[in-house]
Coordinates of C-alpha atoms and ligand atoms in Angstrom, one line a residue:
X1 CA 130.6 -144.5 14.3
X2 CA 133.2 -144.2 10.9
X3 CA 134.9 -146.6 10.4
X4 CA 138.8 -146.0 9.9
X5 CA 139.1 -148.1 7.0
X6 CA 142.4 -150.1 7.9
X7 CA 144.2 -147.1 6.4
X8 CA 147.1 -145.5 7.8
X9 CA 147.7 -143.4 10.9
X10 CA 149.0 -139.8 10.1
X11 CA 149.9 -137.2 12.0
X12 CA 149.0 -133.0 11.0
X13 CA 151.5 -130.3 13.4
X14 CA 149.9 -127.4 13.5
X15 CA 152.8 -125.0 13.5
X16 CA 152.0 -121.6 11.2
X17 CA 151.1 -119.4 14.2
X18 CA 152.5 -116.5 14.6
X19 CA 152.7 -117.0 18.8
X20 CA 152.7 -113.0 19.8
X21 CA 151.7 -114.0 22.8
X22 CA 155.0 -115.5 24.4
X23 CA 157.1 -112.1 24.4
X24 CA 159.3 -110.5 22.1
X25 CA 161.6 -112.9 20.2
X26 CA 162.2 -112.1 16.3
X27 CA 161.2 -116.5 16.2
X28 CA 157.7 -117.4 16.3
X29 CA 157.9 -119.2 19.7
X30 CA 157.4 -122.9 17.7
X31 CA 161.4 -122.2 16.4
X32 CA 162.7 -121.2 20.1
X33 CA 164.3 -123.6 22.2
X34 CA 162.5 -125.4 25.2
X35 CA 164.6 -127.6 27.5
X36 CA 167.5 -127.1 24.7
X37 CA 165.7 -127.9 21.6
X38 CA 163.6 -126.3 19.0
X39 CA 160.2 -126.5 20.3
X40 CA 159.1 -128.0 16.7
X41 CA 162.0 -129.5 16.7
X42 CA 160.9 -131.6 19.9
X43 CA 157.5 -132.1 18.5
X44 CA 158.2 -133.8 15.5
X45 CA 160.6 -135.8 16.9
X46 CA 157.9 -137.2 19.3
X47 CA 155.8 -137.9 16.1
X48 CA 158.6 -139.3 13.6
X49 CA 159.6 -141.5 16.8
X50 CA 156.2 -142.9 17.4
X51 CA 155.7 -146.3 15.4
X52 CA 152.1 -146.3 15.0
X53 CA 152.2 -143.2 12.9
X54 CA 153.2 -143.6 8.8
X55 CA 152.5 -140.0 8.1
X56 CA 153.5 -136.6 9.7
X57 CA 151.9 -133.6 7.9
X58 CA 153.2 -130.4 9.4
X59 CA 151.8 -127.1 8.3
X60 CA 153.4 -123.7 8.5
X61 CA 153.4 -120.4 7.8
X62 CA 154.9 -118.9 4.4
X63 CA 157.8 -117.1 5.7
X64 CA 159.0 -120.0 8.1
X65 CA 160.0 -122.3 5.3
X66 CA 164.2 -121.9 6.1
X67 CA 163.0 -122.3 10.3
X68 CA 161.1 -125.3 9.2
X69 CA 164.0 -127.3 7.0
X70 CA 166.4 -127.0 10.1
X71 CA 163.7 -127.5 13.0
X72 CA 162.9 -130.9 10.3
X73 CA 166.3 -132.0 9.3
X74 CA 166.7 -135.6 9.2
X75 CA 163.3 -136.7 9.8
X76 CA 161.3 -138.4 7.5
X77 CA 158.1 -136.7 6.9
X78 CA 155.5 -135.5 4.1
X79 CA 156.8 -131.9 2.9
X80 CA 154.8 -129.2 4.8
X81 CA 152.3 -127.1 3.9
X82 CA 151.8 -123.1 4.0
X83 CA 148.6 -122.9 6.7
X84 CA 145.8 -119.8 6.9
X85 CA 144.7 -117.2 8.5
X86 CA 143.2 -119.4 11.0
X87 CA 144.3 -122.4 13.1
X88 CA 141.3 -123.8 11.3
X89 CA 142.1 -122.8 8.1
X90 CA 145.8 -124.6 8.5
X91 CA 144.3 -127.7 9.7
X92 CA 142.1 -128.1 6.7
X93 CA 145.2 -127.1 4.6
X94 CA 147.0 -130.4 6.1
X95 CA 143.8 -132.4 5.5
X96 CA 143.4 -131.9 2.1
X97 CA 147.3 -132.2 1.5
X98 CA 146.9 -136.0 3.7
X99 CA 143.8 -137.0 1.2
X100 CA 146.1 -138.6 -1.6
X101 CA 147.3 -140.9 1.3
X102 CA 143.7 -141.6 2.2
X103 CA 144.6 -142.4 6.1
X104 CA 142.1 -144.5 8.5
X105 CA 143.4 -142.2 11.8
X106 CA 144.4 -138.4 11.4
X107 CA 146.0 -137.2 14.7
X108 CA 145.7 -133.1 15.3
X109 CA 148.2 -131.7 17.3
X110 CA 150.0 -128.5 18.4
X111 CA 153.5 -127.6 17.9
X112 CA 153.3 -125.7 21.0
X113 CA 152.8 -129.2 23.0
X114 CA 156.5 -130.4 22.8
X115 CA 156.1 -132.2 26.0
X116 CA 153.2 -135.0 24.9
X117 CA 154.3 -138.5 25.6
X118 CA 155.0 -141.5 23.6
X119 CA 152.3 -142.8 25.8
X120 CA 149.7 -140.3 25.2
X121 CA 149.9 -140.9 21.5
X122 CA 149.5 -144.4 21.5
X123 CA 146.4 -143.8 24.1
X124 CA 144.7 -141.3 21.5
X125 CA 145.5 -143.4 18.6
X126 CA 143.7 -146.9 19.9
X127 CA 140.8 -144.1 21.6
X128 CA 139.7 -142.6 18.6
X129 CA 139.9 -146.4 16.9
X130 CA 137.2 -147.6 19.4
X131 CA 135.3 -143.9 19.3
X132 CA 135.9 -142.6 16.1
X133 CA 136.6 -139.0 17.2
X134 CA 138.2 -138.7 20.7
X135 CA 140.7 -136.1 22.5
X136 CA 142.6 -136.0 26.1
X137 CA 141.0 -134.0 28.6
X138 CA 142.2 -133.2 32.5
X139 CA 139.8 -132.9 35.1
X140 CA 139.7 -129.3 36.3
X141 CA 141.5 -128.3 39.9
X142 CA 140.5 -124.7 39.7
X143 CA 136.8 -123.4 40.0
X144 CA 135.4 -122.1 37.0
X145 CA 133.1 -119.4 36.5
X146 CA 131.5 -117.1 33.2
X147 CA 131.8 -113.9 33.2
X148 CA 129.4 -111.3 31.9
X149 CA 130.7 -108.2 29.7
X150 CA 131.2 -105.9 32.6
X151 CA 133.0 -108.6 34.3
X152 CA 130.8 -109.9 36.8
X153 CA 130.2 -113.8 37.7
X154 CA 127.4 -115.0 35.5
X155 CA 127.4 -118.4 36.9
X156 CA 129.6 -121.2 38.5
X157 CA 130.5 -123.8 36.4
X158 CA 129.9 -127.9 38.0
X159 CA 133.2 -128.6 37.9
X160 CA 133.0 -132.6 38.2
X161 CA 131.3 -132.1 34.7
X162 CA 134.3 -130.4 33.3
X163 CA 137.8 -130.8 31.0
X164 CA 140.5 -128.8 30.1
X165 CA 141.6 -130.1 26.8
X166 CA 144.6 -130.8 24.8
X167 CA 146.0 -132.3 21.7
X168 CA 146.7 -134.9 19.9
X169 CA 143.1 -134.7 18.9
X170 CA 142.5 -138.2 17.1
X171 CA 139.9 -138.7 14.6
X172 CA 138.6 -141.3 11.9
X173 CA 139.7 -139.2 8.9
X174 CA 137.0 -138.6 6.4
X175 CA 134.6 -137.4 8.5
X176 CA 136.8 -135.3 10.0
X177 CA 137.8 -133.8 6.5
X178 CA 134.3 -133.8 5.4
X179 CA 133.5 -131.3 8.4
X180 CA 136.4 -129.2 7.7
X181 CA 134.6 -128.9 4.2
X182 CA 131.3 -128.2 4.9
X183 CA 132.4 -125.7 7.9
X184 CA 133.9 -124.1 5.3
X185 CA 130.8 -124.1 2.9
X186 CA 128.8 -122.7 5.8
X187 CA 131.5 -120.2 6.3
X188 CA 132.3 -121.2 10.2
X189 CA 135.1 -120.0 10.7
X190 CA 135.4 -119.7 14.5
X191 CA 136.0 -123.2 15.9
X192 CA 139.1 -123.2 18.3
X193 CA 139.5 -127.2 18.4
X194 CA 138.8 -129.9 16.0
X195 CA 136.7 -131.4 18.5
X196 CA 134.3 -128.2 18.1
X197 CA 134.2 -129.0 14.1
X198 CA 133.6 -132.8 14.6
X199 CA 130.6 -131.7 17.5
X200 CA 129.4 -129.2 15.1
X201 CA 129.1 -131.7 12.4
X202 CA 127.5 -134.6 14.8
X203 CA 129.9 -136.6 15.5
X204 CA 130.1 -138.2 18.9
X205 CA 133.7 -136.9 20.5
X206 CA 135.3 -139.5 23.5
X207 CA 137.5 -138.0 26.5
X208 CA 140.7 -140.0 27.2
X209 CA 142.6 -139.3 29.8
X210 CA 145.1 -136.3 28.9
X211 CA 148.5 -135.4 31.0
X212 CA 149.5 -132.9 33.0
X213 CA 152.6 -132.6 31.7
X214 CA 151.6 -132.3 27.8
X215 CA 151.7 -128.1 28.9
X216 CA 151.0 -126.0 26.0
X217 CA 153.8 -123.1 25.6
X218 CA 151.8 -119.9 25.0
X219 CA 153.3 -117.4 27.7
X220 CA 156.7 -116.5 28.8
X221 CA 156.2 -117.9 31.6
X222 CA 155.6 -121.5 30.4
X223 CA 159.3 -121.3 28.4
X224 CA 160.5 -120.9 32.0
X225 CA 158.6 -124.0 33.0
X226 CA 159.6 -125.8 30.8
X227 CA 163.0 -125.4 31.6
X228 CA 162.0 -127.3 35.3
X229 CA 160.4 -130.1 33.4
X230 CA 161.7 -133.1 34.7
X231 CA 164.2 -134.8 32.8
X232 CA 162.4 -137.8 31.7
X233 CA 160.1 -135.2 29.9
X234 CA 163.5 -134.0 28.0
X235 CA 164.3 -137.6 26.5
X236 CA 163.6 -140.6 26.7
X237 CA 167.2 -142.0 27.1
X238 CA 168.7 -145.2 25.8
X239 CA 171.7 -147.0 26.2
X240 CA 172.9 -149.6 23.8
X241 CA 176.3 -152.1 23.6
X242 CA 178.0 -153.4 20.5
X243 CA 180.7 -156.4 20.4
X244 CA 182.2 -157.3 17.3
X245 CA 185.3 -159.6 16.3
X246 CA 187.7 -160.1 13.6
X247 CA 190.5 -162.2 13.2
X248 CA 193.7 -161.6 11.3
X249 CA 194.7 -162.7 7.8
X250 CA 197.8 -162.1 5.3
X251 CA 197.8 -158.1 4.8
X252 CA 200.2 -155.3 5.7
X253 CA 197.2 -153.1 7.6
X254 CA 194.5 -152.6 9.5
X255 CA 191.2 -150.3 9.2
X256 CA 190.5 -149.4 13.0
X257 CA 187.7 -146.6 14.2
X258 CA 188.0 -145.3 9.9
X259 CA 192.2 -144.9 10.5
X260 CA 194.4 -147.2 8.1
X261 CA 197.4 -148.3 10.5
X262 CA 200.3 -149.9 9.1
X263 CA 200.6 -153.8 10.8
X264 CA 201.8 -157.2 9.9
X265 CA 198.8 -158.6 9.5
X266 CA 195.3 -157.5 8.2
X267 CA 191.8 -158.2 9.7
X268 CA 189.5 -160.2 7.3
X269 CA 186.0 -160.6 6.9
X270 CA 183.5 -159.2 4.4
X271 CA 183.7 -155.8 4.3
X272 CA 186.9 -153.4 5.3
X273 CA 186.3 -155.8 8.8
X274 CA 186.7 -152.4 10.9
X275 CA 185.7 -153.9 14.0
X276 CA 185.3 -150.4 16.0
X277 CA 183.1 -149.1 13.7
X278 CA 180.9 -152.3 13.5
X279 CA 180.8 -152.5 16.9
X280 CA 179.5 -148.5 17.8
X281 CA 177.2 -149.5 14.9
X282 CA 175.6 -152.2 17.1
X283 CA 175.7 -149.9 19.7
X284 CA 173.8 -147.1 18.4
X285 CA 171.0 -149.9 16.7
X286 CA 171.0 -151.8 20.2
X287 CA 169.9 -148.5 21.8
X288 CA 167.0 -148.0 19.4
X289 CA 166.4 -151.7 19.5
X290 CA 166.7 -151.9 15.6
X291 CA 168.3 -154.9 15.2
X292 CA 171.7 -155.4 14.4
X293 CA 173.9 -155.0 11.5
X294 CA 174.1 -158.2 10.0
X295 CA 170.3 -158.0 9.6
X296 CA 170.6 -154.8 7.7
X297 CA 173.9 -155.8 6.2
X298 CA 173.8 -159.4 5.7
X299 CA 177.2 -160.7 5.0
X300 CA 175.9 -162.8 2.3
X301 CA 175.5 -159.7 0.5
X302 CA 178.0 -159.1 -2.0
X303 CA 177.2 -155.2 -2.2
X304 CA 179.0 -155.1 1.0
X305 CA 182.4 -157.1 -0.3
X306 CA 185.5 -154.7 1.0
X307 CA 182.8 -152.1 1.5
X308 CA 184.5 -148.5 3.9
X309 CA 182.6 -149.4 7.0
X310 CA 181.8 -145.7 8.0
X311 CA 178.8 -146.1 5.9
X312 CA 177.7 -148.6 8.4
X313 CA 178.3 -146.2 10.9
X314 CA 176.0 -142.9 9.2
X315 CA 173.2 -145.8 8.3
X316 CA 172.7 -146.0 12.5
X317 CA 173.6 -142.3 12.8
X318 CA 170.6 -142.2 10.4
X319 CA 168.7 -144.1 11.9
X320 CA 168.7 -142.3 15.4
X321 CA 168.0 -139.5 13.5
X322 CA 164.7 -140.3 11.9
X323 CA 163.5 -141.2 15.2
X324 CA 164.3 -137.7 16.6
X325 CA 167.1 -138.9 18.6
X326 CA 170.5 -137.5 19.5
X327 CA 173.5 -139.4 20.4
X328 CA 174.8 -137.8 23.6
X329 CA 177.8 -140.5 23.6
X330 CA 179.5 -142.9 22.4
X331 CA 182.2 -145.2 24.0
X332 CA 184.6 -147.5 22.8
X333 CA 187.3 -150.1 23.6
X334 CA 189.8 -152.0 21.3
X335 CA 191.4 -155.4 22.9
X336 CA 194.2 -156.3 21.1
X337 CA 198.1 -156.5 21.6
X338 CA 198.8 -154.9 18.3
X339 CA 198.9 -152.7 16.5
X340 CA 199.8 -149.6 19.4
X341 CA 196.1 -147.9 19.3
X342 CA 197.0 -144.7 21.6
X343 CA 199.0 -142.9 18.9
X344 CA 195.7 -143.5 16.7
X345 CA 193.7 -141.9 19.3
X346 CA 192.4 -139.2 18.5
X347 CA 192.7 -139.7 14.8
X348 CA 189.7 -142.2 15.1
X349 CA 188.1 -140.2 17.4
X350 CA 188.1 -137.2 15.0
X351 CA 186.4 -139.9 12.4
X352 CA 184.1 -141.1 14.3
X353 CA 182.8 -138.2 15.7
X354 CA 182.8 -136.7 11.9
X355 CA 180.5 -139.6 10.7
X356 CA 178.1 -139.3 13.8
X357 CA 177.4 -135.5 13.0
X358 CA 178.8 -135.0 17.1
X359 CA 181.7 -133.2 19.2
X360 CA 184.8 -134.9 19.6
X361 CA 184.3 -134.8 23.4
X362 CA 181.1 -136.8 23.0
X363 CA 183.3 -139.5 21.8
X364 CA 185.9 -141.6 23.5
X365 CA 188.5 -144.5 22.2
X366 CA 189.8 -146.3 24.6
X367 CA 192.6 -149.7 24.3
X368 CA 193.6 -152.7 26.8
X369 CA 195.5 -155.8 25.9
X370 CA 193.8 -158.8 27.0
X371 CA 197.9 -159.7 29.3
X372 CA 198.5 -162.3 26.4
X373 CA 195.2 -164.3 27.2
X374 CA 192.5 -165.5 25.1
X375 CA 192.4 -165.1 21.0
X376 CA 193.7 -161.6 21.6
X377 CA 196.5 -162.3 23.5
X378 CA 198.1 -164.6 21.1
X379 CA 197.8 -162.2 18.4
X380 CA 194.9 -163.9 16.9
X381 CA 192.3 -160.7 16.1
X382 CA 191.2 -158.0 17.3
X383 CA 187.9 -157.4 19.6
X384 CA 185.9 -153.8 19.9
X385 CA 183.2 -153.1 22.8
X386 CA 181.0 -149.9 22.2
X387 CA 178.4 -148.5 24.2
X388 CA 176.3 -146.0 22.4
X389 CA 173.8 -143.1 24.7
X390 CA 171.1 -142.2 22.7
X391 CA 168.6 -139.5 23.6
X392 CA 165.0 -140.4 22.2
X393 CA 162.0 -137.8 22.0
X394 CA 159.2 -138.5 24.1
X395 CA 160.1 -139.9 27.3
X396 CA 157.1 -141.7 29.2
X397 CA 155.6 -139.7 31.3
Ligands
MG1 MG1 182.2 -157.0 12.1

């Protein structure tokens, strides 16, 4: 068995077909929408969400390269590649693109599997580490039989024996390249799988477990299906909380939620010390659990001095972003007995809906005094609570 060289694990979409066969649509069915999302969309959100894979190589056809930038926008991924004739032909064309980042672990799969788990990744990444070549397979329910040309039973297949299979296909890289190659060379030009390519060039292929829900969209009919998913197949969802604190100093205003409010006093600490903003920023990095903003803002920083916090803000918003995500919500409440926040509103909820990229009825401001008790009742600062709803690809299955 090949040996994946410690290298990294990458990722190839497959997503230049031309998908004739799911009805009339003026899209190629892997830029329609399944369960409210651009089916490529979907897909490379489960890959640029999964940790274990460094590299996402998706390949596409010539004319989709406009249907490609939005189905890729904010994801960080290698730029695509223009694919061939042949499914074949496109995964070679991402293989040769991935050799200048000589990866250990090249995962094949299809943009028309939107509904592959988190799970099922991970599973076909550490298979194909202990096989070297290895792909998800479900055991069969249905009987299967050949067929001869005029469409009579040739035999009865021993069902116990077989696998329908899916994708991701995982593989050692260079061996998987190399049969690409020489398949080429020997002009084969007929394998359906990369399994096939990998048999065909001797090397041993291992059956993981696969899952009934990774359906591939090909007809009509499966769009509809899709739509009945259930909803954990639609997102994984998250929910994170943000707290954040600041106390008042000389000044004559305040920075709340990105609005400047007239006041007696202002609110000091390091940077514009808007404590709404920090706190939604928590929020949003507690739901991905990436830390906190200190971490990636350290206070000791002095790039940050008096620094506009909505940059805080889009950095999170950036963040959920390159992991697929969407934010379906964000909440927020203000404890303090001044400055008035209600006529501010819907002023900070226009700004903070602005730097999150979302509707202004995904976002809600909210403000309570604290009846004169604690460091906000007497006046002392000003505390912010956030909750953030995050919507992740790839919820477990
Ligand atoms: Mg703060």
């Amino acid at each position: 068995m090949a040996s994946d060289n410690g290298g990294k694990v990458a990722a190839i979409i497959v997503a230049a077909g031309r998908g004739t066969r799911a009805g009339t649509s003026d899209v190629p069915k892997q830029f329609r929408p399944v369960g409210g999302e651009v089916m490529l969309r979907r897909t490379l959100g489960l890959f640029a969400g999964a940790p274990e894979v460094a590299l996402v190589q998706t390949v596409i056809h010539a004319d989709d390269d406009a249907l490609y930038r939005q189905a890729a926008e904010g994801f960080n991924l290698l730029p695509p590649v223009h694919g061939g004739a042949t499914r074949q032909a496109s995964v070679r064309a991402g293989l040769e693109a991935l050799e200048a980042h000589a990866p250990g672990i090249v995962l094949v799969h299809d943009a028309a599997r939107p509904f592959a788990s988190s799970a099922l990744i991970a599973r076909a990444i550490q298979a194909a580490r202990e096989t070297g070549a290895a792909i998800p397979g479900l055991a069969v329910t249905d009987t299967i039989k050949s067929i001869d040309r005029d469409g009579f039973v040739g035999e009865t297949l021993a069902r116990a024996t077989l696998r329908a299979v899916q994708t991701p296909q995982a593989f050692v890289y260079g061996p998987l390249l190399e049969a690409h190659r020489r398949a080429v060379r020997e002009k084969r030009d007929d394998f359906t799988d990369d399994a096939a390519i990998a048999e065909w060039a001797g090397v041993k292929v291992a059956v993981f477990e696969g899952e009934s829900g990774n359906i591939k969209i090909t007809n009509p009919e499966d769009f509809m299906r899709a739509e009945a998913m259930p909803t954990e197949r639609l997102g994984d969802i998250r929910t994170g909380t943000g707290i954040d604190v600041h106390a008042f100093g000389p000044g004559d205003h305040v920075v709340i939620g990105g609005i400047r409010i007239p006041h007696t006093h202002a609110l000091t600490g390091h940077s514009d010390a808007d404590v709404a903003l920090h706190a939604l920023t928590d929020a949003l990095l507690g739901a991905l659990a990436d830390s906190d903003i200190g971490a990636h803002f350290p206070p000791s920083d002095p790039q940050w001095r008096g620094a506009s916090s909505d940059r805080f803000l889009k950095f999170a918003v950036e963040r959920v972003a390159a992991r697929g995500g969407r934010i379906a919500h964000l909440d927020l409440t203000i404890v303090c007995e001044a400055p008035k926040i209600g006529p501010h509103r819907d002023a900070m909820r226009a700004e903070i809906a602005r730097i999150a990229g979302i509707a202004i009825d995904r976002v809600a401001v909210k403000a309570t005094t604290s009846e004169r008790l604690g460091f906000t009742g007497r006046g002392e600062g000003i505390a912010a609570y956030a909750t953030a709803t995050v919507r992740l690809p790839g919820g477990e299955p």
